[in-house]
Amino acid sequence: MTTHVLAVANQKGGVAKTTTVASLGAALAEQGQKVLLVDLDPQACLTFSLGIDPEDLELSVHHVLTKGLDPTEVIIETDDGVDLLPATIELARAEADLLTRTGREYVIRGAIEDTSGYDWVLLDCPPSLGVLTVAALTAATGVLIPLQCETLSHRGVGQLLDTVHDVRRFTNRDLEVWGVLPTMFDGRTTHSRTVLETISETYDLAVIEPPIPKSIRFAEAPAAGRSILKTSRSNKGAQAYRDVATALRARA
Ligand code: ADP
Ligand code: MG
C-alpha cells in the first residue's frame, strides 16, 4: 500500500492549518481511509481539539523525535476515527534539542516509517519555518498550503516556497506542492476571489477545490473535543472538507 504524507504548512498563524488537519483527517476516515494525524505544534491545539488534554499525557511526539521512542507506543485512537501522535508543550524544547543533531531533517520521516498501515498521514506544522517544519517537509510526499484569502499575505507564501525548494534540493527530491487550500472563504466578496487568483498566478500554484467557507461552527468544535464533521455534521464547512478529501483521494 502507499502512504500519502501531507504536510499542512504555512508559517502564518491562524490560517486554519490545525482545523484543516483535524477536519480533513475526519473526512478521510469517514471515507474508509486509515489516517494518522501528527501534532507538530508545541501549542498542542490539534491534540486539544481532538479531546485530549496535553497535560494528562506522559508520552508525546517530543519523545519520539528526540528520544527515539517507538511512535506506536505514543499514538492514541480518537473519537473522530483517526489516530493521533499528540504533542505537549515539551515539543518547544525539541526544536532546540534537534538543532545540534545530525540528521534532524529526517526525524519525522523515520517516525512515520516506524508506523504501518496508514493510507494518509497529515502533519500539522507549527507557525514557523524552523526545524520541525523542515523535518515535516522532508517526511512529506505533498504540501498543502491553507490560505486565508482576506489578507494579502503573498510574501509569506514566497518564503514557504523557498523552503520547499531547499528541501527538494537537499533532503526530499520528490516533494510536491499539491496546492493552496482557500480557508475562511467568503464567496460573496469579489475580494476573496481576486486575492486567490493573484496568489495562484504569482506563484503558479494549483488551487484545491472547493474553498472552505467561513463558519462560526469551526470555532465551537475544538472545545467539544471533536472535529466539525462530528459536531455539525451537515454544516457547509464540514461538507467542503469532505469534498476536498474526495478531491485529494482522486489526485493521490
Ligand atoms: P492555525 O493552525 O493555522 O494557526 P487554526 O486552525 O487554529 O489555525 O484556526 C485559527 C482560528 O480560525 C480558530 O479559532 C479556528 O476555529 C478558526 N477557523 C478555522 N477555519 C475556519 C473557518 N472555515 N471559518 C471560520 N473560522 C475558522
Ligand atoms: Mg495550528
GROMACS .gro file of C-alpha atoms and ligand atoms in nm:
model
  280
    1MET     CA    1   0.000   0.000   0.000
    2THR     CA    2   0.100   0.363  -0.050
    3THR     CA    3   0.103   0.604   0.242
    4HIS     CA    4   0.038   0.963   0.140
    5VAL     CA    5   0.211   1.201   0.377
    6LEU     CA    6   0.076   1.556   0.354
    7ALA     CA    7   0.238   1.846   0.537
    8VAL     CA    8  -0.019   2.116   0.609
    9ALA     CA    9   0.209   2.416   0.626
   10ASN     CA   10   0.207   2.794   0.635
   11GLN     CA   11   0.428   2.987   0.874
   12LYS     CA   12   0.147   3.234   0.928
   13GLY     CA   13  -0.066   3.153   1.232
   14GLY     CA   14  -0.444   3.149   1.224
   15VAL     CA   15  -0.486   3.035   0.863
   16ALA     CA   16  -0.664   2.709   0.962
   17LYS     CA   17  -0.376   2.459   0.946
   18THR     CA   18  -0.490   2.278   1.258
   19THR     CA   19  -0.858   2.296   1.161
   20THR     CA   20  -0.771   2.155   0.819
   21VAL     CA   21  -0.571   1.864   0.963
   22ALA     CA   22  -0.850   1.773   1.208
   23SER     CA   23  -1.137   1.813   0.959
   24LEU     CA   24  -0.966   1.657   0.659
   25GLY     CA   25  -0.849   1.369   0.875
   26ALA     CA   26  -1.203   1.304   0.996
   27ALA     CA   27  -1.335   1.330   0.639
   28LEU     CA   28  -1.079   1.078   0.507
   29ALA     CA   29  -1.164   0.843   0.795
   30GLU     CA   30  -1.536   0.870   0.710
   31GLN     CA   31  -1.440   0.757   0.361
   32GLY     CA   32  -1.281   0.442   0.496
   33GLN     CA   33  -0.921   0.558   0.494
   34LYS     CA   34  -0.682   0.478   0.778
   35VAL     CA   35  -0.547   0.811   0.900
   36LEU     CA   36  -0.272   0.927   1.134
   37LEU     CA   37  -0.255   1.291   1.242
   38VAL     CA   38   0.072   1.428   1.381
   39ASP     CA   39   0.068   1.736   1.605
   40LEU     CA   40   0.392   1.927   1.542
   41ASP     CA   41   0.296   2.250   1.719
   42PRO     CA   42   0.411   2.294   2.083
   43GLN     CA   43   0.083   2.478   2.143
   44ALA     CA   44  -0.079   2.133   2.101
   45CYS     CA   45  -0.401   2.279   1.959
   46LEU     CA   46  -0.463   1.973   1.742
   47THR     CA   47  -0.422   1.741   2.039
   48PHE     CA   48  -0.657   1.953   2.248
   49SER     CA   49  -0.915   1.987   1.971
   50LEU     CA   50  -0.938   1.608   1.945
   51GLY     CA   51  -1.044   1.586   2.307
   52ILE     CA   52  -0.709   1.507   2.467
   53ASP     CA   53  -0.566   1.725   2.741
   54PRO     CA   54  -0.192   1.751   2.673
   55GLU     CA   55  -0.130   1.785   3.046
   56ASP     CA   56  -0.258   1.431   3.100
   57LEU     CA   57  -0.001   1.283   2.862
   58GLU     CA   58   0.319   1.121   2.979
   59LEU     CA   59   0.444   1.045   2.631
   60SER     CA   60   0.416   1.260   2.322
   61VAL     CA   61   0.570   1.329   1.982
   62HIS     CA   62   0.859   1.501   2.160
   63HIS     CA   63   0.976   1.165   2.297
   64VAL     CA   64   0.957   1.011   1.950
   65LEU     CA   65   1.155   1.286   1.780
   66THR     CA   66   1.424   1.349   2.038
   67LYS     CA   67   1.448   1.027   2.240
   68GLY     CA   68   1.384   0.772   1.968
   69LEU     CA   69   1.072   0.626   2.129
   70ASP     CA   70   0.866   0.398   1.903
   71PRO     CA   71   0.569   0.607   1.776
   72THR     CA   72   0.333   0.312   1.819
   73GLU     CA   73   0.385   0.348   2.195
   74VAL     CA   74   0.260   0.706   2.181
   75ILE     CA   75  -0.017   0.702   1.919
   76ILE     CA   76  -0.372   0.739   2.056
   77GLU     CA   77  -0.704   0.645   1.897
   78THR     CA   78  -0.952   0.935   1.894
   79ASP     CA   79  -1.331   0.962   1.882
   80ASP     CA   80  -1.304   1.112   1.535
   81GLY     CA   81  -1.193   0.782   1.385
   82VAL     CA   82  -0.834   0.892   1.333
   83ASP     CA   83  -0.516   0.807   1.520
   84LEU     CA   84  -0.312   1.087   1.674
   85LEU     CA   85   0.054   1.133   1.757
   86PRO     CA   86  -0.005   1.401   2.021
   87ALA     CA   87   0.206   1.699   2.125
   88THR     CA   88   0.265   1.875   2.454
   89ILE     CA   89   0.446   2.197   2.539
   90GLU     CA   90   0.763   1.986   2.574
   91LEU     CA   91   0.783   1.997   2.194
   92ALA     CA   92   0.906   2.356   2.229
   93ARG     CA   93   1.232   2.207   2.362
   94ALA     CA   94   1.261   1.962   2.074
   95GLU     CA   95   1.330   2.243   1.830
   96ALA     CA   96   1.636   2.349   2.031
   97ASP     CA   97   1.744   1.988   2.106
   98LEU     CA   98   1.732   1.895   1.739
   99LEU     CA   99   1.926   2.197   1.624
  100THR     CA  100   2.258   2.036   1.714
  101ARG     CA  101   2.169   1.686   1.593
  102THR     CA  102   2.293   1.525   1.277
  103GLY     CA  103   2.008   1.401   1.065
  104ARG     CA  104   1.749   1.623   1.234
  105GLU     CA  105   1.573   1.676   0.900
  106TYR     CA  106   1.487   1.305   0.895
  107VAL     CA  107   1.339   1.254   1.242
  108ILE     CA  108   0.976   1.277   1.130
  109ARG     CA  109   1.034   1.064   0.822
  110GLY     CA  110   1.191   0.799   1.046
  111ALA     CA  111   0.898   0.810   1.289
  112ILE     CA  112   0.645   0.760   1.010
  113GLU     CA  113   0.848   0.472   0.871
  114ASP     CA  114   0.811   0.308   1.212
  115THR     CA  115   0.431   0.303   1.174
  116SER     CA  116   0.240   0.088   0.930
  117GLY     CA  117  -0.100   0.053   0.770
  118TYR     CA  118  -0.188   0.420   0.724
  119ASP     CA  119  -0.334   0.544   0.395
  120TRP     CA  120  -0.282   0.906   0.499
  121VAL     CA  121  -0.054   1.083   0.743
  122LEU     CA  122  -0.136   1.452   0.794
  123LEU     CA  123   0.130   1.672   0.957
  124ASP     CA  124   0.007   1.980   1.144
  125CYS     CA  125   0.304   2.216   1.113
  126PRO     CA  126   0.387   2.494   1.361
  127PRO     CA  127   0.365   2.860   1.255
  128SER     CA  128   0.733   2.892   1.164
  129LEU     CA  129   0.982   2.769   0.904
  130GLY     CA  130   1.208   2.615   1.168
  131VAL     CA  131   1.349   2.267   1.226
  132LEU     CA  132   1.011   2.098   1.274
  133THR     CA  133   0.860   2.236   0.955
  134VAL     CA  134   1.169   2.141   0.754
  135ALA     CA  135   1.157   1.791   0.905
  136ALA     CA  136   0.785   1.770   0.818
  137LEU     CA  137   0.854   1.873   0.457
  138THR     CA  138   1.135   1.617   0.443
  139ALA     CA  139   0.892   1.344   0.552
  140ALA     CA  140   0.611   1.453   0.319
  141THR     CA  141   0.507   1.343  -0.026
  142GLY     CA  142   0.298   1.659  -0.065
  143VAL     CA  143   0.242   2.003   0.081
  144LEU     CA  144  -0.095   2.164   0.130
  145ILE     CA  145  -0.094   2.539   0.199
  146PRO     CA  146  -0.403   2.672   0.376
  147LEU     CA  147  -0.453   3.033   0.285
  148GLN     CA  148  -0.686   3.288   0.428
  149CYS     CA  149  -0.793   3.494   0.132
  150GLU     CA  150  -0.891   3.805   0.320
  151THR     CA  151  -0.546   3.932   0.388
  152LEU     CA  152  -0.272   3.999   0.139
  153SER     CA  153  -0.005   3.763   0.265
  154HIS     CA  154   0.191   3.699  -0.053
  155ARG     CA  155   0.534   3.733   0.098
  156GLY     CA  156   0.472   3.450   0.342
  157VAL     CA  157   0.388   3.215   0.056
  158GLY     CA  158   0.710   3.308  -0.124
  159GLN     CA  159   0.920   3.223   0.182
  160LEU     CA  160   0.741   2.893   0.229
  161LEU     CA  161   0.801   2.801  -0.136
  162ASP     CA  162   1.171   2.894  -0.098
  163THR     CA  163   1.188   2.647   0.191
  164VAL     CA  164   1.011   2.384  -0.020
  165HIS     CA  165   1.271   2.435  -0.296
  166ASP     CA  166   1.556   2.395  -0.045
  167VAL     CA  167   1.400   2.078   0.093
  168ARG     CA  168   1.368   1.942  -0.262
  169ARG     CA  169   1.732   2.019  -0.329
  170PHE     CA  170   1.878   1.876  -0.012
  171THR     CA  171   1.654   1.630   0.171
  172ASN     CA  172   1.342   1.530  -0.026
  173ARG     CA  173   1.368   1.540  -0.402
  174ASP     CA  174   1.015   1.402  -0.451
  175LEU     CA  175   0.827   1.665  -0.251
  176GLU     CA  176   0.531   1.804  -0.447
  177VAL     CA  177   0.321   2.110  -0.373
  178TRP     CA  178  -0.038   1.990  -0.401
  179GLY     CA  179  -0.172   2.342  -0.387
  180VAL     CA  180  -0.328   2.614  -0.181
  181LEU     CA  181  -0.648   2.548   0.008
  182PRO     CA  182  -0.858   2.863   0.050
  183THR     CA  183  -0.993   2.876   0.405
  184MET     CA  184  -1.239   3.108   0.580
  185PHE     CA  185  -1.359   3.185   0.232
  186ASP     CA  186  -1.632   3.438   0.180
  187GLY     CA  187  -1.751   3.378  -0.175
  188ARG     CA  188  -1.980   3.679  -0.159
  189THR     CA  189  -1.687   3.917  -0.175
  190THR     CA  190  -1.502   3.952  -0.503
  191HIS     CA  191  -1.201   4.045  -0.289
  192SER     CA  192  -1.151   3.682  -0.178
  193ARG     CA  193  -1.159   3.558  -0.536
  194THR     CA  194  -0.919   3.829  -0.652
  195VAL     CA  195  -0.666   3.757  -0.377
  196LEU     CA  196  -0.683   3.387  -0.453
  197GLU     CA  197  -0.635   3.433  -0.828
  198THR     CA  198  -0.343   3.670  -0.771
  199ILE     CA  199  -0.163   3.429  -0.541
  200SER     CA  200  -0.222   3.127  -0.760
  201GLU     CA  201  -0.094   3.313  -1.068
  202THR     CA  202   0.201   3.479  -0.895
  203TYR     CA  203   0.336   3.154  -0.756
  204ASP     CA  204   0.199   2.916  -1.019
  205LEU     CA  205   0.010   2.716  -0.758
  206ALA     CA  206  -0.290   2.490  -0.802
  207VAL     CA  207  -0.599   2.586  -0.606
  208ILE     CA  208  -0.765   2.297  -0.426
  209GLU     CA  209  -1.143   2.296  -0.460
  210PRO     CA  210  -1.382   2.359  -0.307
  211PRO     CA  211  -1.278   2.654  -0.088
  212ILE     CA  212  -1.365   2.613   0.280
  213PRO     CA  213  -1.639   2.861   0.369
  214LYS     CA  214  -1.625   3.078   0.675
  215SER     CA  215  -1.842   2.942   0.955
  216ILE     CA  216  -1.875   3.018   1.323
  217ARG     CA  217  -1.915   2.643   1.386
  218PHE     CA  218  -1.540   2.593   1.338
  219ALA     CA  219  -1.469   2.798   1.647
  220GLU     CA  220  -1.702   2.579   1.855
  221ALA     CA  221  -1.567   2.236   1.760
  222PRO     CA  222  -1.232   2.231   1.950
  223ALA     CA  223  -1.399   2.290   2.287
  224ALA     CA  224  -1.616   1.984   2.220
  225GLY     CA  225  -1.304   1.777   2.153
  226ARG     CA  226  -1.434   1.667   1.813
  227SER     CA  227  -1.391   1.797   1.460
  228ILE     CA  228  -1.668   1.990   1.289
  229LEU     CA  229  -1.757   1.675   1.094
  230LYS     CA  230  -1.891   1.530   1.418
  231THR     CA  231  -2.019   1.844   1.594
  232SER     CA  232  -2.206   1.993   1.293
  233ARG     CA  233  -2.243   1.706   1.051
  234SER     CA  234  -2.437   1.892   0.781
  235ASN     CA  235  -2.251   2.223   0.811
  236LYS     CA  236  -2.129   2.365   0.478
  237GLY     CA  237  -1.773   2.381   0.610
  238ALA     CA  238  -1.783   2.015   0.711
  239GLN     CA  239  -1.918   1.923   0.367
  240ALA     CA  240  -1.645   2.128   0.198
  241TYR     CA  241  -1.378   1.927   0.383
  242ARG     CA  242  -1.549   1.604   0.271
  243ASP     CA  243  -1.534   1.727  -0.089
  244VAL     CA  244  -1.167   1.825  -0.050
  245ALA     CA  245  -1.096   1.476   0.090
  246THR     CA  246  -1.260   1.322  -0.217
  247ALA     CA  247  -1.056   1.551  -0.446
  248LEU     CA  248  -0.729   1.463  -0.270
  249ARG     CA  249  -0.802   1.090  -0.295
  250ALA     CA  250  -0.867   1.131  -0.667
  251ARG     CA  251  -0.532   1.308  -0.706
  252ALA     CA  252  -0.337   1.059  -0.492
  253ADP     P1  253  -0.360   2.764   1.251
  253ADP     O1  254  -0.340   2.621   1.289
  253ADP     O2  255  -0.316   2.793   1.110
  253ADP     O3  256  -0.298   2.860   1.348
  253ADP     P2  257  -0.636   2.724   1.330
  253ADP     O4  258  -0.679   2.600   1.260
  253ADP     O5  259  -0.600   2.713   1.474
  253ADP     O6  260  -0.519   2.797   1.251
  253ADP     O7  261  -0.754   2.831   1.311
  253ADP     C1  262  -0.746   2.962   1.365
  253ADP     C2  263  -0.884   3.006   1.409
  253ADP     O8  264  -0.972   3.016   1.297
  253ADP     C3  265  -0.951   2.907   1.504
  253ADP     O9  266  -1.018   2.979   1.604
  253ADP     C4  267  -1.049   2.832   1.416
  253ADP    O10  268  -1.160   2.785   1.489
  253ADP     C5  269  -1.089   2.938   1.315
  253ADP     N1  270  -1.130   2.881   1.186
  253ADP     C6  271  -1.069   2.785   1.114
  253ADP     N2  272  -1.135   2.761   0.999
  253ADP     C7  273  -1.240   2.843   0.995
  253ADP     C8  274  -1.348   2.868   0.902
  253ADP     N3  275  -1.358   2.799   0.788
  253ADP     N4  276  -1.440   2.962   0.935
  253ADP     C9  277  -1.430   3.033   1.049
  253ADP     N5  278  -1.333   3.015   1.141
  253ADP    C10  279  -1.238   2.922   1.115
  254MG      MG  280  -0.222   2.537   1.438
   0.00000   0.00000   0.00000
